[in-house]
PDB file of C-alpha atoms in Angstrom:
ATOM      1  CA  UNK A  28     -51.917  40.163 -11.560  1.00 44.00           C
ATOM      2  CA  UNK A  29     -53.519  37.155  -9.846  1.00 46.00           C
ATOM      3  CA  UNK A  30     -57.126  37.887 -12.215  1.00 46.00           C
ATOM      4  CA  UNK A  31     -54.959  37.779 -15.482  1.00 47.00           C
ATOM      5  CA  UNK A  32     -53.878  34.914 -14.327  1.00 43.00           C
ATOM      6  CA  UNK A  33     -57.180  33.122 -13.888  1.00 46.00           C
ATOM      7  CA  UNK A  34     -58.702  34.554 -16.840  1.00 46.00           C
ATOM      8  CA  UNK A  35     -55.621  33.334 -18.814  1.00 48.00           C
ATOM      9  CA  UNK A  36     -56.296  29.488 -17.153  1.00 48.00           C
ATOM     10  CA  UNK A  37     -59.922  29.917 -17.925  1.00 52.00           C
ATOM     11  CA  UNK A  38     -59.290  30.355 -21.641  1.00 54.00           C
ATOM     12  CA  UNK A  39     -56.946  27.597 -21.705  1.00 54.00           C
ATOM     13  CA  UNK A  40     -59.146  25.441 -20.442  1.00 62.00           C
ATOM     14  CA  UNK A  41     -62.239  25.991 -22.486  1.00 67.00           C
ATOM     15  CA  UNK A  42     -59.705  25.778 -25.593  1.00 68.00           C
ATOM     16  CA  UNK A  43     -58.751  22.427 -24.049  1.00 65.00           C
ATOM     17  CA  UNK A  44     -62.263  21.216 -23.109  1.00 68.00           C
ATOM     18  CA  UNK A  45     -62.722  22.132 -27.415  1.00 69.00           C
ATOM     19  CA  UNK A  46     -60.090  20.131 -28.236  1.00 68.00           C
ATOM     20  CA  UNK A  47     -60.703  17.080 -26.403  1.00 66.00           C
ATOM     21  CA  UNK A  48     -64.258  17.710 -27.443  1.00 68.00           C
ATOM     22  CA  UNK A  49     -63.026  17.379 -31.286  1.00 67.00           C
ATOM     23  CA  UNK A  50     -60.289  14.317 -30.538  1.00 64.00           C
ATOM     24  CA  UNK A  51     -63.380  12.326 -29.089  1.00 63.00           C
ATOM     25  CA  UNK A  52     -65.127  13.503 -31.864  1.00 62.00           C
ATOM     26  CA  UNK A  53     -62.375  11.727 -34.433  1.00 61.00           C
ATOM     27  CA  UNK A  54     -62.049   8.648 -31.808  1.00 61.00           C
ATOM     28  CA  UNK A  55     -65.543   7.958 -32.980  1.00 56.00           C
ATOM     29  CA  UNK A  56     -64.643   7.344 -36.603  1.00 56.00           C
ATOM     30  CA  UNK A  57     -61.654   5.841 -35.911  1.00 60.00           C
ATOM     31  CA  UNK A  58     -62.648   3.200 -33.468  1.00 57.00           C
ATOM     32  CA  UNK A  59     -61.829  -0.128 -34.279  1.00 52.00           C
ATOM     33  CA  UNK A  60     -63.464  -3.394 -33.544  1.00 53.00           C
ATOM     34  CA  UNK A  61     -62.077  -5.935 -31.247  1.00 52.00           C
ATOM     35  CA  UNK A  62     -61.181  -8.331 -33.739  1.00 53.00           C
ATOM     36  CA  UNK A  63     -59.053  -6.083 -35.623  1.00 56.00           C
ATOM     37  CA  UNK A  64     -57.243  -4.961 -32.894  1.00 56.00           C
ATOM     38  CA  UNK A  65     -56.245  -8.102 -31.604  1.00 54.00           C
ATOM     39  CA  UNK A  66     -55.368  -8.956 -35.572  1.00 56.00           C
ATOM     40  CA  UNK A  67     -53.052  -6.173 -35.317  1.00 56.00           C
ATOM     41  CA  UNK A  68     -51.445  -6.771 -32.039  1.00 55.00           C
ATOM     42  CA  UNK A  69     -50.513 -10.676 -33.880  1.00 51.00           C
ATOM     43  CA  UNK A  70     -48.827  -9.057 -36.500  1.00 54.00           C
ATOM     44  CA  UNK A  71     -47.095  -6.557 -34.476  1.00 52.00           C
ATOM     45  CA  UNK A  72     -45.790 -10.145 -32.497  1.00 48.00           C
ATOM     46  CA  UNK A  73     -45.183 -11.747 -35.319  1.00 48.00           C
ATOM     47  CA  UNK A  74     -47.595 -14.280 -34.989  1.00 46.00           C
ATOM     48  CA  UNK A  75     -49.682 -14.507 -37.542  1.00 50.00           C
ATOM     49  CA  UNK A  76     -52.009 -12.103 -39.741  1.00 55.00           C
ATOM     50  CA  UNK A  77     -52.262 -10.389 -43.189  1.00 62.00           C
ATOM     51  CA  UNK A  78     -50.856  -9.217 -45.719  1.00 75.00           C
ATOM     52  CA  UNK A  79     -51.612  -7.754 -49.238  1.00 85.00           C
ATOM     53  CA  UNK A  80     -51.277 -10.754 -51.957  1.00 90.00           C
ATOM     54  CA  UNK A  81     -49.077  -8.096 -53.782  1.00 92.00           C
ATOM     55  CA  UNK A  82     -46.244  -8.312 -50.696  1.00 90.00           C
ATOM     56  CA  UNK A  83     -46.816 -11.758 -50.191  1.00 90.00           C
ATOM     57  CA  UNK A  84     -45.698 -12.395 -54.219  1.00 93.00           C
ATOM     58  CA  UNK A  85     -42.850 -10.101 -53.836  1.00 93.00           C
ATOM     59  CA  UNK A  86     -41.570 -11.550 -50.679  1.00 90.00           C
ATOM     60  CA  UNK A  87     -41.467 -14.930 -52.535  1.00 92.00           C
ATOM     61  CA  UNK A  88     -40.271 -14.298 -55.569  1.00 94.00           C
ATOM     62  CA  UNK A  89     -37.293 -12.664 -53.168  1.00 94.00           C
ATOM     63  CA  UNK A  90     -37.679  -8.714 -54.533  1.00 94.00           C
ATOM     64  CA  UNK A  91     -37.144  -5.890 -52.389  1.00 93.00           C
ATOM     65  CA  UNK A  92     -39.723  -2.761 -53.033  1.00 93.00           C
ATOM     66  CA  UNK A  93     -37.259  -0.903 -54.721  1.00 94.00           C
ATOM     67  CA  UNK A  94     -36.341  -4.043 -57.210  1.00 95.00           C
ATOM     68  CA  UNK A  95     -40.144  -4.544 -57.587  1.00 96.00           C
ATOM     69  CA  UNK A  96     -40.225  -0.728 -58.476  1.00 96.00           C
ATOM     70  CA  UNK A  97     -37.568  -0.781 -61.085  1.00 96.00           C
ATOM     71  CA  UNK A  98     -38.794  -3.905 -62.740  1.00 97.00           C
ATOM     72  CA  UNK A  99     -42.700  -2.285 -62.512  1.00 97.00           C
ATOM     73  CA  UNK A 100     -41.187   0.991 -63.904  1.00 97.00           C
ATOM     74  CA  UNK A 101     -42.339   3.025 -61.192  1.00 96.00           C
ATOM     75  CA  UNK A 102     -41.663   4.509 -57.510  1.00 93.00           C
ATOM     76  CA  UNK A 103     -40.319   2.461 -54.699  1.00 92.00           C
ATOM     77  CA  UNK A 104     -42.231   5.048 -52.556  1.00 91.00           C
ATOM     78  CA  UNK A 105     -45.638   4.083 -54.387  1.00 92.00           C
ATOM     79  CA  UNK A 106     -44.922   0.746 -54.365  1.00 93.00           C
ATOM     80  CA  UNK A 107     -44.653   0.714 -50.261  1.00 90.00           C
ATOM     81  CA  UNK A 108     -47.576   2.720 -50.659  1.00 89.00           C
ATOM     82  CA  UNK A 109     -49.742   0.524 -51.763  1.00 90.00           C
ATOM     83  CA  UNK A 110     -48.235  -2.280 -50.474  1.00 88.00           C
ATOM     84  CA  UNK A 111     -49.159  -0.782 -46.595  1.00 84.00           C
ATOM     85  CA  UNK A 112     -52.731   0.405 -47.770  1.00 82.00           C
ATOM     86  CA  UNK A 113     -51.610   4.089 -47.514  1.00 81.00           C
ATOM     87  CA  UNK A 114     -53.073   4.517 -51.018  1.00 82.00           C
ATOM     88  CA  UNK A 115     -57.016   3.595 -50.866  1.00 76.00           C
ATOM     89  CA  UNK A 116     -57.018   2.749 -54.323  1.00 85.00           C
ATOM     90  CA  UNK A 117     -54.462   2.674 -56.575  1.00 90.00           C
ATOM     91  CA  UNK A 118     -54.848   3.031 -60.246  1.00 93.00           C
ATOM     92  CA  UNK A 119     -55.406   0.070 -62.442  1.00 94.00           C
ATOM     93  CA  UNK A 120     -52.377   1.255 -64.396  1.00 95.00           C
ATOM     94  CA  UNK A 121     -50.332   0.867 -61.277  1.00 95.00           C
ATOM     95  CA  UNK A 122     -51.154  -2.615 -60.696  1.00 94.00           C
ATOM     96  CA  UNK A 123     -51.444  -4.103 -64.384  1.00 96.00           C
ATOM     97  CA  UNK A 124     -47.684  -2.514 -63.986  1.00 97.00           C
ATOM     98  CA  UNK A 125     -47.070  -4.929 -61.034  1.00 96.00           C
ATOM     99  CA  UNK A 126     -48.915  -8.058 -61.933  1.00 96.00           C
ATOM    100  CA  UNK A 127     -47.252  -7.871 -65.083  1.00 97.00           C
ATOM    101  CA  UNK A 128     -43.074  -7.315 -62.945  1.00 97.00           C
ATOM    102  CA  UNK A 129     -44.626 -10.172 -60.669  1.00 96.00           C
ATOM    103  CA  UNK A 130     -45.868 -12.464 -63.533  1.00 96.00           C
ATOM    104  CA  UNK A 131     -49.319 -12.571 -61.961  1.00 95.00           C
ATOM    105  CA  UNK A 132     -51.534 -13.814 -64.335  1.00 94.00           C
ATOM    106  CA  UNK A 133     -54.546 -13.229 -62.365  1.00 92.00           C
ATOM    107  CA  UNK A 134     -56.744 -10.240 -62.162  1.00 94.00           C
ATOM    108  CA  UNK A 135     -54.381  -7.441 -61.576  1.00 93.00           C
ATOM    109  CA  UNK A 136     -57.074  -6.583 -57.985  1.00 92.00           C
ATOM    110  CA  UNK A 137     -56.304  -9.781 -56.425  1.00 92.00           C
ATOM    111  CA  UNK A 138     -53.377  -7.973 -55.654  1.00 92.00           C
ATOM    112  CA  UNK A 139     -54.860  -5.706 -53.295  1.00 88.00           C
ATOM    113  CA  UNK A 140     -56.867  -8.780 -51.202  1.00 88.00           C
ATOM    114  CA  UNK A 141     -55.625 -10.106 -47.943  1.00 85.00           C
ATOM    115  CA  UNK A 142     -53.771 -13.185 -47.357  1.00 83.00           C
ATOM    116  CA  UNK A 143     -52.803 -14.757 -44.411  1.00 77.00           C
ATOM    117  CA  UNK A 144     -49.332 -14.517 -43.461  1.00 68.00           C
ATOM    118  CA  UNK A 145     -49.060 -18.386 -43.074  1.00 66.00           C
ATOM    119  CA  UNK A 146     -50.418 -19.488 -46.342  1.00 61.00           C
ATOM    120  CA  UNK A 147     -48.458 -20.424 -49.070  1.00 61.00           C
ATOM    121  CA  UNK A 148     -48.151 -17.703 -52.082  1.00 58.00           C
TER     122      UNK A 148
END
């Protein structure tokens, strides 16, 4: 019993040794620079940082997502989406959509640029 027993550990642990082997693997493409972690921690604190433009008009103007959404005639879910970056690239539709329900008369990508979170919109 005791050999089944090491020959069960000994496959666990060369599937573990692959697995760690393919996390640092990913670690390498997801490492991020000092600068933006310490960006990150500030914004996490509340101290500072950035923020899309789009949020940033939003906030001001005093819309929720889901008011934004209904005036934009779309998702509140897409909205948030974009909003937090989780879409890479949203369509141009999507944001002429938004600069238009935020009166944004500039080009309707400006809405995807950071701002800092202590400027003025």
């Amino acid at each position: 019993m005791r050999h089944h027993w090491k020959s069960t550990r000994a496959a666990g642990d060369t599937e573990l040794i692959r697995d760690v082997t393919v996390l640092s693997s990913i670690a390498v493409y997801l490492y991020a620079d000092t600068d933006n972690i310490l960006r990150i921690g500030q914004c996490l604190q509340g101290k500072g940082g950035l923020m899309l433009r789009i949020q940033r008009l939003r906030e001001a103007q005093g819309l929720s997502r889901s008011a934004l959404a209904r005036i934009a005639l779309m998702h509140a879910a897409t909205v948030g989406q974009i909003e937090s970056s989780y879409i890479g690239r949203p369509y141009q539709s999507q944001l002429e959509k938004l600069a238009a329900a935020l009166g944004f008369t500039g080009d309707a990508e400006e809405l995807l640029e950071e701002v800092d979170t202590d400027e003025r919109p």
